[in-house]
PDB file of C-alpha atoms and ligand atoms in Angstrom:
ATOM      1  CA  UNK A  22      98.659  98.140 108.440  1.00 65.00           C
ATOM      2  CA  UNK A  23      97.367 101.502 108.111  1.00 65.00           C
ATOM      3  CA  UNK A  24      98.556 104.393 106.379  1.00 62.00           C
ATOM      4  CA  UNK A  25     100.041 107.568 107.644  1.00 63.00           C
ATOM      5  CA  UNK A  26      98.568 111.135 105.829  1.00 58.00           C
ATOM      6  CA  UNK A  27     102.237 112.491 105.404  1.00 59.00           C
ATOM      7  CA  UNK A  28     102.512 109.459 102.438  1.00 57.00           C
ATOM      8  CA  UNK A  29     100.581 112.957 100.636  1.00 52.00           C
ATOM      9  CA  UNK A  30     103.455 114.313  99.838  1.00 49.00           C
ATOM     10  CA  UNK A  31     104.912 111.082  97.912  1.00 53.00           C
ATOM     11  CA  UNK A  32     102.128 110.877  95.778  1.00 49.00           C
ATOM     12  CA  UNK A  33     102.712 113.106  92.865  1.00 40.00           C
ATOM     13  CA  UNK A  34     105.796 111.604  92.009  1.00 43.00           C
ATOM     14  CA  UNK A  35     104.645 108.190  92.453  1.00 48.00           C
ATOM     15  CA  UNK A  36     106.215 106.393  89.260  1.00 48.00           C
ATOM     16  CA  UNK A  37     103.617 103.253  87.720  1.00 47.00           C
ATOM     17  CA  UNK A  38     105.217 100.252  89.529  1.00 41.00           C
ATOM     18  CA  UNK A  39     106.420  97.514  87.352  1.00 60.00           C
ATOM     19  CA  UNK A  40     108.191  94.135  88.780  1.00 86.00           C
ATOM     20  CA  UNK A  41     108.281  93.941  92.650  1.00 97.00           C
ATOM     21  CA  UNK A  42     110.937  92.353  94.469  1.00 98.00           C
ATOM     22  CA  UNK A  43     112.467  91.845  98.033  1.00 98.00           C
ATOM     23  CA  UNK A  44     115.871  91.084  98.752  1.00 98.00           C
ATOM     24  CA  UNK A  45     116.353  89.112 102.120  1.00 98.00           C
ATOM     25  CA  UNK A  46     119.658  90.244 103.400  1.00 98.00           C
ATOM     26  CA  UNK A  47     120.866  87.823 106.363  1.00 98.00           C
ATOM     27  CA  UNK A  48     123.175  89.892 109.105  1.00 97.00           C
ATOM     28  CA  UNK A  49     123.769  86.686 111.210  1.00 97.00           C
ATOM     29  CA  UNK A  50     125.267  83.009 110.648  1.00 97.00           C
ATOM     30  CA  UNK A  51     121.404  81.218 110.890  1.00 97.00           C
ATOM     31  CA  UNK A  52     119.998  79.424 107.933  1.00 98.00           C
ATOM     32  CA  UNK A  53     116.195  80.411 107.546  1.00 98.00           C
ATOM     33  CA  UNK A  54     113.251  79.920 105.949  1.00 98.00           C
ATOM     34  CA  UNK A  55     110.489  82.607 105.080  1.00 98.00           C
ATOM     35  CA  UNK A  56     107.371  81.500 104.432  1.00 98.00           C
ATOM     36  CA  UNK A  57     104.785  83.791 102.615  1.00 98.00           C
ATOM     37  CA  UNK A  58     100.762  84.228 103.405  1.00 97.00           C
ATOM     38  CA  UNK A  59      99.251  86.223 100.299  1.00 96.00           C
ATOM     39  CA  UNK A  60      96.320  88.111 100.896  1.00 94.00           C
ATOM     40  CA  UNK A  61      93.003  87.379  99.206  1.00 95.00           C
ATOM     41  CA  UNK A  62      93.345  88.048  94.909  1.00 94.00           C
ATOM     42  CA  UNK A  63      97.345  87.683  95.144  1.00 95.00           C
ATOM     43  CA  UNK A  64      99.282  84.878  94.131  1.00 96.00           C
ATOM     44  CA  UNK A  65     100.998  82.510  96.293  1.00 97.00           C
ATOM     45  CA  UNK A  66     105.033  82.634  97.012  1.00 98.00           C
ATOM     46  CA  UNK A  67     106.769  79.478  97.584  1.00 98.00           C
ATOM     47  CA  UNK A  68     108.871  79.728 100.668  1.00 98.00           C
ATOM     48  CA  UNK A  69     112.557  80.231 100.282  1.00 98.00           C
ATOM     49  CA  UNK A  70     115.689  79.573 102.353  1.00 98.00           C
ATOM     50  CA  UNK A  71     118.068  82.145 103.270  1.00 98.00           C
ATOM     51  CA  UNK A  72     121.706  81.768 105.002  1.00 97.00           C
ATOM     52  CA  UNK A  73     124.713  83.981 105.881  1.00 94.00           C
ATOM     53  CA  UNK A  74     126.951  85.808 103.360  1.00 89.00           C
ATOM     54  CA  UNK A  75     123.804  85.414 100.265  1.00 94.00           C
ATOM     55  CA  UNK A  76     121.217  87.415  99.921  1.00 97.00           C
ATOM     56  CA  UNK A  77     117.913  85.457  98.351  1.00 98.00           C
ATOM     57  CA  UNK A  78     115.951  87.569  96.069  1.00 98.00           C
ATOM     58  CA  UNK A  79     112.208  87.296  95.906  1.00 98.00           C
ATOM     59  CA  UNK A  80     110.138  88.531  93.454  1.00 97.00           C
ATOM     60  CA  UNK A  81     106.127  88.813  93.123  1.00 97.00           C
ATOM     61  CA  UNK A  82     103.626  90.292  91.056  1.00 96.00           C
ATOM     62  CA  UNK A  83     103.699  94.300  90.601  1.00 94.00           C
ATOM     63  CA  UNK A  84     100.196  94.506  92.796  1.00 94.00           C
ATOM     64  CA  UNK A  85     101.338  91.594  95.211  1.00 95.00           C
ATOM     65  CA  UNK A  86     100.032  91.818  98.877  1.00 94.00           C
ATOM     66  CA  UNK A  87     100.811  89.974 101.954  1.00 95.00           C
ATOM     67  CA  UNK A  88     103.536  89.592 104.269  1.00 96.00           C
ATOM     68  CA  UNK A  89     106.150  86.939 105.640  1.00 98.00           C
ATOM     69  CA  UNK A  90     108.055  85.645 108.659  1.00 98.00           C
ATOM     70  CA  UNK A  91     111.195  84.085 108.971  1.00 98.00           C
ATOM     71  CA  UNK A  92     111.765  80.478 111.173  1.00 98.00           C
ATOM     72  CA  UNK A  93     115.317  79.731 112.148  1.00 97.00           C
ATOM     73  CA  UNK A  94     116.687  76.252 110.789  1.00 97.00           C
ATOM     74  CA  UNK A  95     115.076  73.071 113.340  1.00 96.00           C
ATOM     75  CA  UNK A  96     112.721  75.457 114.566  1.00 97.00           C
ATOM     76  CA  UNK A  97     108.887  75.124 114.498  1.00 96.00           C
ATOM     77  CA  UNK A  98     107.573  77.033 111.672  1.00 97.00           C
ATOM     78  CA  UNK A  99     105.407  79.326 113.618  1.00 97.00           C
ATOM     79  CA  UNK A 100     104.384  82.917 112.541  1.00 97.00           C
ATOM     80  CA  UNK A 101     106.369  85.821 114.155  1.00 96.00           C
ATOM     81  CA  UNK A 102     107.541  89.142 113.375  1.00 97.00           C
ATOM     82  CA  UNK A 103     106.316  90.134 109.752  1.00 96.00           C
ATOM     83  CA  UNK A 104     107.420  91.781 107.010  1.00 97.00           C
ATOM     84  CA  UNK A 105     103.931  93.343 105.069  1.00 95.00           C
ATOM     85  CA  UNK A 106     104.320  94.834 102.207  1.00 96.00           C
ATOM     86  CA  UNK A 107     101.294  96.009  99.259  1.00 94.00           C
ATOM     87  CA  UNK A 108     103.252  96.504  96.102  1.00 95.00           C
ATOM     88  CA  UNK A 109     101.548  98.903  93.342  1.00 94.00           C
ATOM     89  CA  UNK A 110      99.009 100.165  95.878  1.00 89.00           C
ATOM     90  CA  UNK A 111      97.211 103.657  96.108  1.00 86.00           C
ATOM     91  CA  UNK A 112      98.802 105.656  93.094  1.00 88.00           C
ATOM     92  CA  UNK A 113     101.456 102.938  92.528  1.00 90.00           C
ATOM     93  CA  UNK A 114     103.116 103.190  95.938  1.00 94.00           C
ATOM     94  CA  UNK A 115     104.272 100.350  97.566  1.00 95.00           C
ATOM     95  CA  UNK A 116     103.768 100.318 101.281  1.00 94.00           C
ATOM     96  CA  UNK A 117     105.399  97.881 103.841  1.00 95.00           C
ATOM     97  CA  UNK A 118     106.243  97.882 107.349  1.00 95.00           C
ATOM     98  CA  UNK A 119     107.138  95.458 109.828  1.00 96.00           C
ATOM     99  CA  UNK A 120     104.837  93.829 112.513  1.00 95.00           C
ATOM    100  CA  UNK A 121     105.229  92.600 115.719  1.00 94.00           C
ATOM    101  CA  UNK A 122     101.152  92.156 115.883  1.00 92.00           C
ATOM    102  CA  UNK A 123     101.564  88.172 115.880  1.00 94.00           C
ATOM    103  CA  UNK A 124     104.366  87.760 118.131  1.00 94.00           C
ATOM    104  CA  UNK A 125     106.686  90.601 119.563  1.00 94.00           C
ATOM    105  CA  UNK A 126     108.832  88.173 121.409  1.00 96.00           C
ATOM    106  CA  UNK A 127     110.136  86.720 117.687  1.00 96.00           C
ATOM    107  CA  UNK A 128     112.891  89.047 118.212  1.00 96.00           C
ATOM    108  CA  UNK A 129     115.596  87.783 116.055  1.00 96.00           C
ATOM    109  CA  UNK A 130     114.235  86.732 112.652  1.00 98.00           C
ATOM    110  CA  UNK A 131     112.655  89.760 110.736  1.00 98.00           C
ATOM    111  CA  UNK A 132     114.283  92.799 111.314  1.00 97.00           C
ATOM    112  CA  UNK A 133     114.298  96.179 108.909  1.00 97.00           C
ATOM    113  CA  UNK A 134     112.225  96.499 105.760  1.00 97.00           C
ATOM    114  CA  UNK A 135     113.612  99.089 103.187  1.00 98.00           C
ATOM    115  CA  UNK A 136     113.917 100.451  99.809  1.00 98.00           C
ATOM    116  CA  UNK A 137     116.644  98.482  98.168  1.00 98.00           C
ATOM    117  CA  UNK A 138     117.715 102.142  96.771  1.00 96.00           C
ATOM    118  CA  UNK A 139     117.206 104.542  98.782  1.00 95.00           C
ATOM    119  CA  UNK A 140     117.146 102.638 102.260  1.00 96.00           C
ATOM    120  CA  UNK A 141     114.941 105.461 103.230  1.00 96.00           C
ATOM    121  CA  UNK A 142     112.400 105.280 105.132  1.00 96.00           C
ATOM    122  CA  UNK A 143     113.300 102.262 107.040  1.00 96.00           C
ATOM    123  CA  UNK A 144     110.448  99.905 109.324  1.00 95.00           C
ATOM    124  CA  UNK A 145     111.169  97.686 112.047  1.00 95.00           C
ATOM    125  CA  UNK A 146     114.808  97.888 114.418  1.00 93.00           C
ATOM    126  CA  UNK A 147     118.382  96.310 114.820  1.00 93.00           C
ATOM    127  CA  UNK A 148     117.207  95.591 118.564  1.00 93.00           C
ATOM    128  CA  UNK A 149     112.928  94.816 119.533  1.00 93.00           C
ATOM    129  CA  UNK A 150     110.959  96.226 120.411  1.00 92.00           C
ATOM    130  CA  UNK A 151     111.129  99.844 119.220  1.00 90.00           C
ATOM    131  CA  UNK A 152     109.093 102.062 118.395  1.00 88.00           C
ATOM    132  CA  UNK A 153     109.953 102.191 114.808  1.00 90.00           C
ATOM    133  CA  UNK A 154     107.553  99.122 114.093  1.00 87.00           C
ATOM    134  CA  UNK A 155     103.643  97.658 113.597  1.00 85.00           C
ATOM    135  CA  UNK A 156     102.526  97.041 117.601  1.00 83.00           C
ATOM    136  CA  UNK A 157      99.240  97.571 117.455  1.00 77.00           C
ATOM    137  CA  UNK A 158      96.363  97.519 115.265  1.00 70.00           C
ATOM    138  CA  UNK A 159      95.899 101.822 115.446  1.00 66.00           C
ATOM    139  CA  UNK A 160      99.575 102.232 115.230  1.00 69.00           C
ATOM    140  CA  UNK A 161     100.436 104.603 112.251  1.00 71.00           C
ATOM    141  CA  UNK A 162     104.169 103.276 111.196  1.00 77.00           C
ATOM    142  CA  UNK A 163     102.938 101.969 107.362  1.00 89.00           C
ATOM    143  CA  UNK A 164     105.727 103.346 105.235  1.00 93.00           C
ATOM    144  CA  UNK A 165     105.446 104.117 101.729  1.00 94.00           C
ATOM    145  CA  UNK A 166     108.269 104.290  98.789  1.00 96.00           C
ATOM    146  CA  UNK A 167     107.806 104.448  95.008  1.00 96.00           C
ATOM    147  CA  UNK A 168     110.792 101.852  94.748  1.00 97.00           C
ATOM    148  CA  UNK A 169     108.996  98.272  94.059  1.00 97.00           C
ATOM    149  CA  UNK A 170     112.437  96.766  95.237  1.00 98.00           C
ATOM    150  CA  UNK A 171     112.836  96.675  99.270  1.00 98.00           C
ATOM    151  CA  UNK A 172     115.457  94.663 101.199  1.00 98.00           C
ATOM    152  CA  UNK A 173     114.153  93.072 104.064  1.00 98.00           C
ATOM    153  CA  UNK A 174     117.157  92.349 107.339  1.00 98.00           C
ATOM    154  CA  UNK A 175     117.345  88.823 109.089  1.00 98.00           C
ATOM    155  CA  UNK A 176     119.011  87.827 112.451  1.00 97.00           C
ATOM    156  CA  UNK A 177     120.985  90.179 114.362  1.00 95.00           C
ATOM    157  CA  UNK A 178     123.597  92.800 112.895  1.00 94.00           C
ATOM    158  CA  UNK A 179     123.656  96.315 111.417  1.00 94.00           C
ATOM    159  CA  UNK A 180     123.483  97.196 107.691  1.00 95.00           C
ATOM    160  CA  UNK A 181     126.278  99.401 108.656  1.00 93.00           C
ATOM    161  CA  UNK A 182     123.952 102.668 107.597  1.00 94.00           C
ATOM    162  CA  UNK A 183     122.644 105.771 109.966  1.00 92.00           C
ATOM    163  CA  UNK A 184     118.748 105.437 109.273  1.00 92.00           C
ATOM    164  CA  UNK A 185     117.062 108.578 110.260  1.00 88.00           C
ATOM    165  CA  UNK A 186     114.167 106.721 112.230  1.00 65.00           C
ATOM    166  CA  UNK A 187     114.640 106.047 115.716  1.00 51.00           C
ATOM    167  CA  UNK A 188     116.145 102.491 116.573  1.00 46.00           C
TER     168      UNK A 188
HETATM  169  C1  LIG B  18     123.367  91.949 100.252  1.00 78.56           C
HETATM  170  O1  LIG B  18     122.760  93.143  99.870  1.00 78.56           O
HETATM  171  C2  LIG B  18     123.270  94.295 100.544  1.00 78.56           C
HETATM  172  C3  LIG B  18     122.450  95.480 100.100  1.00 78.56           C
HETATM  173  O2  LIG B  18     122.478  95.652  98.731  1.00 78.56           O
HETATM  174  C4  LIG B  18     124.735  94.440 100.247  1.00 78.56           C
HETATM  175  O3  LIG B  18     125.267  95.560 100.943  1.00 78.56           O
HETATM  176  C5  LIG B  18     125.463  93.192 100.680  1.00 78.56           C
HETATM  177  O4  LIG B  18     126.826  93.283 100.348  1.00 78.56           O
HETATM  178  C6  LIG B  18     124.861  91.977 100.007  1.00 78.56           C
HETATM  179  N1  LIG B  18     125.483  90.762 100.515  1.00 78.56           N
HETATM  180  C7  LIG B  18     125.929  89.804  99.707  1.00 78.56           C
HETATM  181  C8  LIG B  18     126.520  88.606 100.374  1.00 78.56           C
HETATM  182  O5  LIG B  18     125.863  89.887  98.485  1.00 78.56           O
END
């Protein structure tokens, strides 16, 4: 993760953030689970299971840091494409993208990352790889809302809404 210097212009809005939540939304008909990894100093998130036509809310402490990975039902829980996110960082912001650093080929579990709200500005892609997500360690696509509530896409589908990043 690394941050991009256009976040700037977020910053003097930036509201205090208070609960922190992500909604995982699935677009397909597979059952998952999403397992959590907490960074050092944050808590740990008991892994959930998510399935067609319900969305699972998560929530975490309003500084929580870490990311997750999704692992389709009878398959071996191995890490894959990640969802990061750092609730109430650098003036309150919460930051998130999503990663293909541990295994680009997990092309069908974790998919967008977004403010529940807005839905703007969007990480990760309907179809890997793209260039709208985490490759490599010097890549800058950490992206930064003041919403502490992001909705994280499973499986493949569409949201059925024209982000502006490329695809
Ligand atoms: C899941 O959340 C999304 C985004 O808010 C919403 O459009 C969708 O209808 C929800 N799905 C269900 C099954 O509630």
């Amino acid at each position: 993760m690394r941050f991009a210097t256009s976040v700037a212009t977020l910053i003097a809005s930036a509201a205090l953030s208070s609960a922190a939540s992500v909604t995982f939304w699935t677009l397909d008909s597979t059952q998952r689970t999403i397992y959590f990894t907490s960074n050092p100093g944050s808590a740990n998130i008991d892994s959930v299971t998510t399935s067609a036509g319900k969305n699972t809310t998560v929530t975490f402490p309003d500084t929580w840091q870490g990311n997750w990975y999704a692992v389709r039902e009878g398959a071996a829980n191995t890490p894959g494409m990640l969802g990061e996110v750092n609730f109430g960082s650098w003036k309150g912001l919460t930051y998130f993208d999503v990663s293909a650093i541990v295994d680009p080929n997990d092309k069908d579990n974790v998919k967008q990352l977004f403010p529940a709200s807005g839905y703007e500005p969007m990480s990760g892609c309907e179809n890997f790889p793209c260039n709208n997500a985490y490759y490599l360690p010097d890549d800058i696509q950490t992206k930064a809302t003041m919403e502490s509530d992001l909705i994280c896409t499973l499986g493949s589908g569409s949201v059925g809404y024209s982000f502006t990043e490329s695809q």
